[in-house]
PDB file of C-alpha atoms in Angstrom:
ATOM      1  CA  UNK A   1     130.735 -23.533   8.271  1.00 90.00           C
ATOM      2  CA  UNK A   2     131.627 -21.095   5.530  1.00 93.00           C
ATOM      3  CA  UNK A   3     133.381 -22.509   2.456  1.00 94.00           C
ATOM      4  CA  UNK A   4     135.997 -20.680   0.376  1.00 94.00           C
ATOM      5  CA  UNK A   5     135.285 -20.360  -3.340  1.00 92.00           C
ATOM      6  CA  UNK A   6     135.704 -23.622  -5.243  1.00 93.00           C
ATOM      7  CA  UNK A   7     134.569 -26.023  -2.520  1.00 95.00           C
ATOM      8  CA  UNK A   8     131.397 -28.112  -2.878  1.00 94.00           C
ATOM      9  CA  UNK A   9     130.101 -30.269   0.004  1.00 93.00           C
ATOM     10  CA  UNK A  10     127.287 -32.730   0.548  1.00 92.00           C
ATOM     11  CA  UNK A  11     125.948 -35.203   3.109  1.00 89.00           C
ATOM     12  CA  UNK A  12     127.793 -38.553   2.897  1.00 88.00           C
ATOM     13  CA  UNK A  13     126.027 -41.025   0.647  1.00 78.00           C
ATOM     14  CA  UNK A  14     123.627 -38.392  -0.659  1.00 76.00           C
ATOM     15  CA  UNK A  15     125.551 -36.760  -3.475  1.00 72.00           C
ATOM     16  CA  UNK A  16     123.001 -35.165  -5.816  1.00 82.00           C
ATOM     17  CA  UNK A  17     125.198 -35.004  -8.909  1.00 81.00           C
ATOM     18  CA  UNK A  18     122.888 -32.864 -11.059  1.00 83.00           C
ATOM     19  CA  UNK A  19     122.600 -30.259  -8.305  1.00 84.00           C
ATOM     20  CA  UNK A  20     126.333 -30.324  -7.546  1.00 87.00           C
ATOM     21  CA  UNK A  21     127.242 -30.025 -11.216  1.00 84.00           C
ATOM     22  CA  UNK A  22     125.185 -26.868 -11.510  1.00 82.00           C
ATOM     23  CA  UNK A  23     127.812 -25.026  -9.461  1.00 78.00           C
ATOM     24  CA  UNK A  24     130.963 -27.079  -9.961  1.00 88.00           C
ATOM     25  CA  UNK A  25     130.874 -28.254 -13.592  1.00 87.00           C
ATOM     26  CA  UNK A  26     129.647 -25.622 -15.989  1.00 88.00           C
ATOM     27  CA  UNK A  27     130.711 -27.246 -19.275  1.00 92.00           C
ATOM     28  CA  UNK A  28     130.183 -30.669 -20.843  1.00 92.00           C
ATOM     29  CA  UNK A  29     133.889 -31.510 -20.634  1.00 93.00           C
ATOM     30  CA  UNK A  30     133.848 -30.742 -16.911  1.00 94.00           C
ATOM     31  CA  UNK A  31     131.148 -33.285 -16.071  1.00 92.00           C
ATOM     32  CA  UNK A  32     133.294 -36.437 -16.308  1.00 93.00           C
ATOM     33  CA  UNK A  33     136.288 -35.338 -14.163  1.00 94.00           C
ATOM     34  CA  UNK A  34     133.961 -33.777 -11.603  1.00 93.00           C
ATOM     35  CA  UNK A  35     131.776 -36.900 -11.381  1.00 92.00           C
ATOM     36  CA  UNK A  36     134.858 -39.092 -10.992  1.00 93.00           C
ATOM     37  CA  UNK A  37     136.121 -36.894  -8.183  1.00 93.00           C
ATOM     38  CA  UNK A  38     132.816 -37.102  -6.320  1.00 92.00           C
ATOM     39  CA  UNK A  39     132.750 -40.895  -6.744  1.00 91.00           C
ATOM     40  CA  UNK A  40     136.321 -41.216  -5.432  1.00 92.00           C
ATOM     41  CA  UNK A  41     135.458 -39.272  -2.274  1.00 92.00           C
ATOM     42  CA  UNK A  42     132.317 -41.352  -1.733  1.00 90.00           C
ATOM     43  CA  UNK A  43     134.450 -44.533  -1.945  1.00 90.00           C
ATOM     44  CA  UNK A  44     136.763 -43.198   0.759  1.00 89.00           C
ATOM     45  CA  UNK A  45     133.846 -43.146   3.195  1.00 86.00           C
ATOM     46  CA  UNK A  46     134.236 -46.890   3.747  1.00 81.00           C
ATOM     47  CA  UNK A  47     137.615 -46.212   5.395  1.00 84.00           C
ATOM     48  CA  UNK A  48     136.451 -43.279   7.498  1.00 83.00           C
ATOM     49  CA  UNK A  49     136.456 -43.518  11.294  1.00 83.00           C
ATOM     50  CA  UNK A  50     133.684 -41.856  13.251  1.00 86.00           C
ATOM     51  CA  UNK A  51     130.490 -40.164  12.099  1.00 92.00           C
ATOM     52  CA  UNK A  52     131.240 -38.345   8.837  1.00 94.00           C
ATOM     53  CA  UNK A  53     129.015 -35.251   8.786  1.00 93.00           C
ATOM     54  CA  UNK A  54     130.092 -33.721   5.468  1.00 94.00           C
ATOM     55  CA  UNK A  55     132.302 -34.607   2.529  1.00 95.00           C
ATOM     56  CA  UNK A  56     133.349 -32.418  -0.347  1.00 95.00           C
ATOM     57  CA  UNK A  57     135.640 -31.692  -3.269  1.00 96.00           C
ATOM     58  CA  UNK A  58     137.658 -28.684  -4.368  1.00 97.00           C
ATOM     59  CA  UNK A  59     136.946 -27.602  -7.937  1.00 96.00           C
ATOM     60  CA  UNK A  60     138.680 -24.265  -8.606  1.00 95.00           C
ATOM     61  CA  UNK A  61     137.676 -24.115 -12.291  1.00 95.00           C
ATOM     62  CA  UNK A  62     134.045 -25.113 -13.030  1.00 93.00           C
ATOM     63  CA  UNK A  63     134.782 -25.048 -16.763  1.00 94.00           C
ATOM     64  CA  UNK A  64     137.375 -27.821 -16.349  1.00 94.00           C
ATOM     65  CA  UNK A  65     135.803 -29.801 -13.482  1.00 94.00           C
ATOM     66  CA  UNK A  66     139.175 -30.964 -12.178  1.00 95.00           C
ATOM     67  CA  UNK A  67     139.027 -32.015  -8.519  1.00 96.00           C
ATOM     68  CA  UNK A  68     142.141 -30.788  -6.717  1.00 96.00           C
ATOM     69  CA  UNK A  69     141.267 -31.708  -3.147  1.00 96.00           C
ATOM     70  CA  UNK A  70     138.866 -33.508  -0.826  1.00 96.00           C
ATOM     71  CA  UNK A  71     137.155 -32.563   2.435  1.00 97.00           C
ATOM     72  CA  UNK A  72     135.972 -34.715   5.327  1.00 97.00           C
ATOM     73  CA  UNK A  73     134.227 -33.327   8.424  1.00 97.00           C
ATOM     74  CA  UNK A  74     133.920 -36.033  11.058  1.00 96.00           C
ATOM     75  CA  UNK A  75     132.266 -36.122  14.501  1.00 95.00           C
ATOM     76  CA  UNK A  76     134.223 -38.290  16.964  1.00 93.00           C
ATOM     77  CA  UNK A  77     134.020 -39.206  20.651  1.00 92.00           C
ATOM     78  CA  UNK A  78     136.600 -37.320  22.668  1.00 89.00           C
ATOM     79  CA  UNK A  79     139.626 -39.570  23.373  1.00 85.00           C
ATOM     80  CA  UNK A  80     140.219 -40.583  26.985  1.00 86.00           C
ATOM     81  CA  UNK A  81     143.528 -40.443  28.830  1.00 84.00           C
ATOM     82  CA  UNK A  82     145.079 -43.046  31.121  1.00 84.00           C
ATOM     83  CA  UNK A  83     143.206 -41.503  34.048  1.00 86.00           C
ATOM     84  CA  UNK A  84     139.896 -42.169  32.310  1.00 84.00           C
ATOM     85  CA  UNK A  85     139.183 -38.469  31.778  1.00 86.00           C
ATOM     86  CA  UNK A  86     138.485 -36.947  28.347  1.00 86.00           C
ATOM     87  CA  UNK A  87     141.554 -35.327  26.830  1.00 88.00           C
ATOM     88  CA  UNK A  88     141.755 -31.601  26.258  1.00 89.00           C
ATOM     89  CA  UNK A  89     142.994 -30.190  22.967  1.00 93.00           C
ATOM     90  CA  UNK A  90     146.408 -29.487  24.528  1.00 93.00           C
ATOM     91  CA  UNK A  91     146.708 -33.062  25.821  1.00 91.00           C
ATOM     92  CA  UNK A  92     145.796 -34.434  22.400  1.00 89.00           C
ATOM     93  CA  UNK A  93     148.483 -32.222  20.879  1.00 91.00           C
ATOM     94  CA  UNK A  94     151.064 -33.603  23.303  1.00 90.00           C
ATOM     95  CA  UNK A  95     149.999 -37.176  22.545  1.00 86.00           C
ATOM     96  CA  UNK A  96     150.280 -36.569  18.809  1.00 83.00           C
ATOM     97  CA  UNK A  97     153.768 -35.120  19.176  1.00 85.00           C
ATOM     98  CA  UNK A  98     154.829 -38.225  21.085  1.00 82.00           C
ATOM     99  CA  UNK A  99     153.525 -40.605  18.427  1.00 79.00           C
ATOM    100  CA  UNK A 100     155.760 -42.051  15.752  1.00 69.00           C
ATOM    101  CA  UNK A 101     155.309 -41.046  12.151  1.00 71.00           C
ATOM    102  CA  UNK A 102     152.927 -43.246  10.194  1.00 75.00           C
ATOM    103  CA  UNK A 103     154.595 -46.273   8.656  1.00 74.00           C
ATOM    104  CA  UNK A 104     154.928 -46.400   4.902  1.00 75.00           C
ATOM    105  CA  UNK A 105     155.201 -42.626   4.539  1.00 77.00           C
ATOM    106  CA  UNK A 106     158.140 -40.363   3.766  1.00 84.00           C
ATOM    107  CA  UNK A 107     157.543 -36.959   5.324  1.00 81.00           C
ATOM    108  CA  UNK A 108     158.743 -33.719   3.753  1.00 85.00           C
ATOM    109  CA  UNK A 109     157.009 -31.579   6.358  1.00 85.00           C
ATOM    110  CA  UNK A 110     155.092 -32.273   9.553  1.00 86.00           C
ATOM    111  CA  UNK A 111     153.846 -29.630  11.971  1.00 90.00           C
ATOM    112  CA  UNK A 112     151.395 -29.584  14.881  1.00 93.00           C
ATOM    113  CA  UNK A 113     150.076 -26.540  16.708  1.00 94.00           C
ATOM    114  CA  UNK A 114     147.361 -25.468  19.122  1.00 95.00           C
ATOM    115  CA  UNK A 115     145.038 -22.716  17.935  1.00 94.00           C
ATOM    116  CA  UNK A 116     141.865 -21.033  19.134  1.00 94.00           C
ATOM    117  CA  UNK A 117     138.809 -20.660  16.909  1.00 94.00           C
ATOM    118  CA  UNK A 118     135.356 -19.292  17.816  1.00 93.00           C
ATOM    119  CA  UNK A 119     133.973 -22.796  18.494  1.00 92.00           C
ATOM    120  CA  UNK A 120     136.798 -23.756  20.877  1.00 92.00           C
ATOM    121  CA  UNK A 121     140.403 -24.900  21.050  1.00 94.00           C
ATOM    122  CA  UNK A 122     141.781 -26.879  18.114  1.00 95.00           C
ATOM    123  CA  UNK A 123     144.776 -28.988  17.149  1.00 96.00           C
ATOM    124  CA  UNK A 124     146.077 -28.044  13.699  1.00 95.00           C
ATOM    125  CA  UNK A 125     148.065 -30.530  11.599  1.00 94.00           C
ATOM    126  CA  UNK A 126     150.065 -29.538   8.518  1.00 94.00           C
ATOM    127  CA  UNK A 127     151.700 -32.411   6.621  1.00 91.00           C
ATOM    128  CA  UNK A 128     153.377 -33.027   3.300  1.00 90.00           C
ATOM    129  CA  UNK A 129     154.334 -36.640   2.558  1.00 81.00           C
ATOM    130  CA  UNK A 130     154.372 -39.414   0.003  1.00 82.00           C
ATOM    131  CA  UNK A 131     153.952 -43.135   0.286  1.00 79.00           C
ATOM    132  CA  UNK A 132     157.300 -44.920   0.448  1.00 72.00           C
ATOM    133  CA  UNK A 133     156.389 -46.874  -2.695  1.00 78.00           C
ATOM    134  CA  UNK A 134     154.796 -43.918  -4.481  1.00 70.00           C
ATOM    135  CA  UNK A 135     155.924 -40.915  -6.450  1.00 74.00           C
ATOM    136  CA  UNK A 136     153.257 -38.295  -5.766  1.00 84.00           C
ATOM    137  CA  UNK A 137     153.224 -36.095  -2.687  1.00 89.00           C
ATOM    138  CA  UNK A 138     150.136 -35.579  -0.540  1.00 91.00           C
ATOM    139  CA  UNK A 139     149.297 -32.356   1.272  1.00 94.00           C
ATOM    140  CA  UNK A 140     147.138 -32.986   4.340  1.00 94.00           C
ATOM    141  CA  UNK A 141     145.728 -30.197   6.486  1.00 96.00           C
ATOM    142  CA  UNK A 142     143.532 -31.042   9.466  1.00 96.00           C
ATOM    143  CA  UNK A 143     142.043 -29.247  12.432  1.00 96.00           C
ATOM    144  CA  UNK A 144     140.454 -31.052  15.387  1.00 96.00           C
ATOM    145  CA  UNK A 145     138.041 -28.725  17.161  1.00 96.00           C
ATOM    146  CA  UNK A 146     137.087 -29.301  20.828  1.00 94.00           C
ATOM    147  CA  UNK A 147     133.845 -27.463  21.685  1.00 89.00           C
ATOM    148  CA  UNK A 148     133.557 -26.898  25.447  1.00 75.00           C
ATOM    149  CA  UNK A 149     130.760 -28.702  27.237  1.00 75.00           C
ATOM    150  CA  UNK A 150     130.695 -31.735  24.938  1.00 80.00           C
ATOM    151  CA  UNK A 151     132.241 -35.182  25.158  1.00 83.00           C
ATOM    152  CA  UNK A 152     133.254 -35.164  21.503  1.00 89.00           C
ATOM    153  CA  UNK A 153     135.250 -33.242  18.923  1.00 93.00           C
ATOM    154  CA  UNK A 154     135.155 -32.526  15.194  1.00 95.00           C
ATOM    155  CA  UNK A 155     137.925 -33.293  12.730  1.00 96.00           C
ATOM    156  CA  UNK A 156     138.051 -31.229   9.548  1.00 97.00           C
ATOM    157  CA  UNK A 157     140.495 -32.663   7.007  1.00 97.00           C
ATOM    158  CA  UNK A 158     141.577 -31.343   3.603  1.00 97.00           C
ATOM    159  CA  UNK A 159     143.717 -33.537   1.344  1.00 95.00           C
ATOM    160  CA  UNK A 160     145.275 -32.878  -2.048  1.00 96.00           C
ATOM    161  CA  UNK A 161     147.738 -34.658  -4.327  1.00 93.00           C
ATOM    162  CA  UNK A 162     148.865 -31.243  -5.613  1.00 94.00           C
ATOM    163  CA  UNK A 163     151.678 -30.306  -3.216  1.00 91.00           C
ATOM    164  CA  UNK A 164     151.845 -26.731  -4.508  1.00 93.00           C
ATOM    165  CA  UNK A 165     148.381 -26.163  -2.998  1.00 94.00           C
ATOM    166  CA  UNK A 166     149.609 -26.641   0.570  1.00 94.00           C
ATOM    167  CA  UNK A 167     149.781 -22.889   1.415  1.00 94.00           C
ATOM    168  CA  UNK A 168     146.373 -22.313  -0.176  1.00 96.00           C
ATOM    169  CA  UNK A 169     144.834 -25.217   1.722  1.00 96.00           C
ATOM    170  CA  UNK A 170     146.272 -23.837   4.968  1.00 95.00           C
ATOM    171  CA  UNK A 171     144.479 -20.551   4.363  1.00 96.00           C
ATOM    172  CA  UNK A 172     141.271 -22.342   3.367  1.00 97.00           C
ATOM    173  CA  UNK A 173     141.144 -24.632   6.398  1.00 97.00           C
ATOM    174  CA  UNK A 174     141.755 -21.621   8.637  1.00 96.00           C
ATOM    175  CA  UNK A 175     138.799 -19.872   6.995  1.00 96.00           C
ATOM    176  CA  UNK A 176     136.592 -22.935   7.528  1.00 97.00           C
ATOM    177  CA  UNK A 177     137.668 -23.499  11.127  1.00 96.00           C
ATOM    178  CA  UNK A 178     137.086 -19.869  12.102  1.00 95.00           C
ATOM    179  CA  UNK A 179     133.560 -19.983  10.679  1.00 95.00           C
ATOM    180  CA  UNK A 180     132.711 -23.389  12.209  1.00 93.00           C
ATOM    181  CA  UNK A 181     129.853 -23.339  14.717  1.00 89.00           C
ATOM    182  CA  UNK A 182     128.143 -25.987  16.839  1.00 82.00           C
ATOM    183  CA  UNK A 183     124.397 -26.362  17.210  1.00 72.00           C
ATOM    184  CA  UNK A 184     123.735 -25.871  20.927  1.00 61.00           C
ATOM    185  CA  UNK A 185     120.068 -26.927  20.797  1.00 57.00           C
ATOM    186  CA  UNK A 186     121.024 -30.409  21.992  1.00 44.00           C
ATOM    187  CA  UNK A 187     124.073 -32.340  23.197  1.00 41.00           C
ATOM    188  CA  UNK A 188     126.538 -32.999  20.399  1.00 46.00           C
ATOM    189  CA  UNK A 189     123.966 -32.096  17.796  1.00 45.00           C
ATOM    190  CA  UNK A 190     126.662 -31.411  15.224  1.00 50.00           C
ATOM    191  CA  UNK A 191     127.749 -28.436  13.129  1.00 56.00           C
ATOM    192  CA  UNK A 192     125.257 -25.737  12.320  1.00 49.00           C
ATOM    193  CA  UNK A 193     125.145 -22.818   9.943  1.00 36.00           C
ATOM    194  CA  UNK A 194     123.417 -20.611  12.504  1.00 35.00           C
ATOM    195  CA  UNK A 195     124.757 -18.076  14.959  1.00 33.00           C
ATOM    196  CA  UNK A 196     124.822 -20.206  18.109  1.00 32.00           C
ATOM    197  CA  UNK A 197     128.326 -21.403  18.959  1.00 34.00           C
ATOM    198  CA  UNK A 198     130.395 -22.307  21.991  1.00 34.00           C
ATOM    199  CA  UNK A 199     132.747 -19.361  21.841  1.00 32.00           C
ATOM    200  CA  UNK A 200     134.792 -20.269  24.923  1.00 36.00           C
ATOM    201  CA  UNK A 201     136.185 -23.588  23.757  1.00 40.00           C
ATOM    202  CA  UNK A 202     138.623 -25.906  25.520  1.00 43.00           C
ATOM    203  CA  UNK A 203     141.157 -23.999  27.579  1.00 46.00           C
ATOM    204  CA  UNK A 204     143.657 -26.851  27.364  1.00 41.00           C
ATOM    205  CA  UNK A 205     144.288 -26.812  31.109  1.00 35.00           C
TER     206      UNK A 205
END
């Protein structure tokens, strides 16, 4: 998966701070905010559902080290419908549209769509909300990619407490999703930086 400029990722629980800082925190004053951002994302892992493959932070200015967003790439078993069959991307989209909005959130914007990326069909979520007891908005962009021939899917999620970044995050998650590939050397082997990918994807039928 190709990353837009400013994003730094690592394997969950294996954040090598000195190595990460070399690219994301180029001044002494940048080290503390960057390190805090990495630690905050690592703490979120305890709440994550599924097998988290990669986590990351968005640091647009290495001289400042300010973390303006987080990234989670998670491998999940494909959900099953009432008939016991794995859901397609289109069916998941329909289920999501039928669900109620999450409790405790005030939504400013909420959009779901079905898109096609090289690895398969994907459900794209675009949300802007705040907690009902909070003051700060949250921009959440997510794409759930369904590679054909597997019994699982991948969820790529970008989150930021800077609402003005929502259009930028939309462009960045599109870039990531269109470069996402799946290692076909074994069943559900996970994402891979190589050339092999399931280009057909889920047809949503």
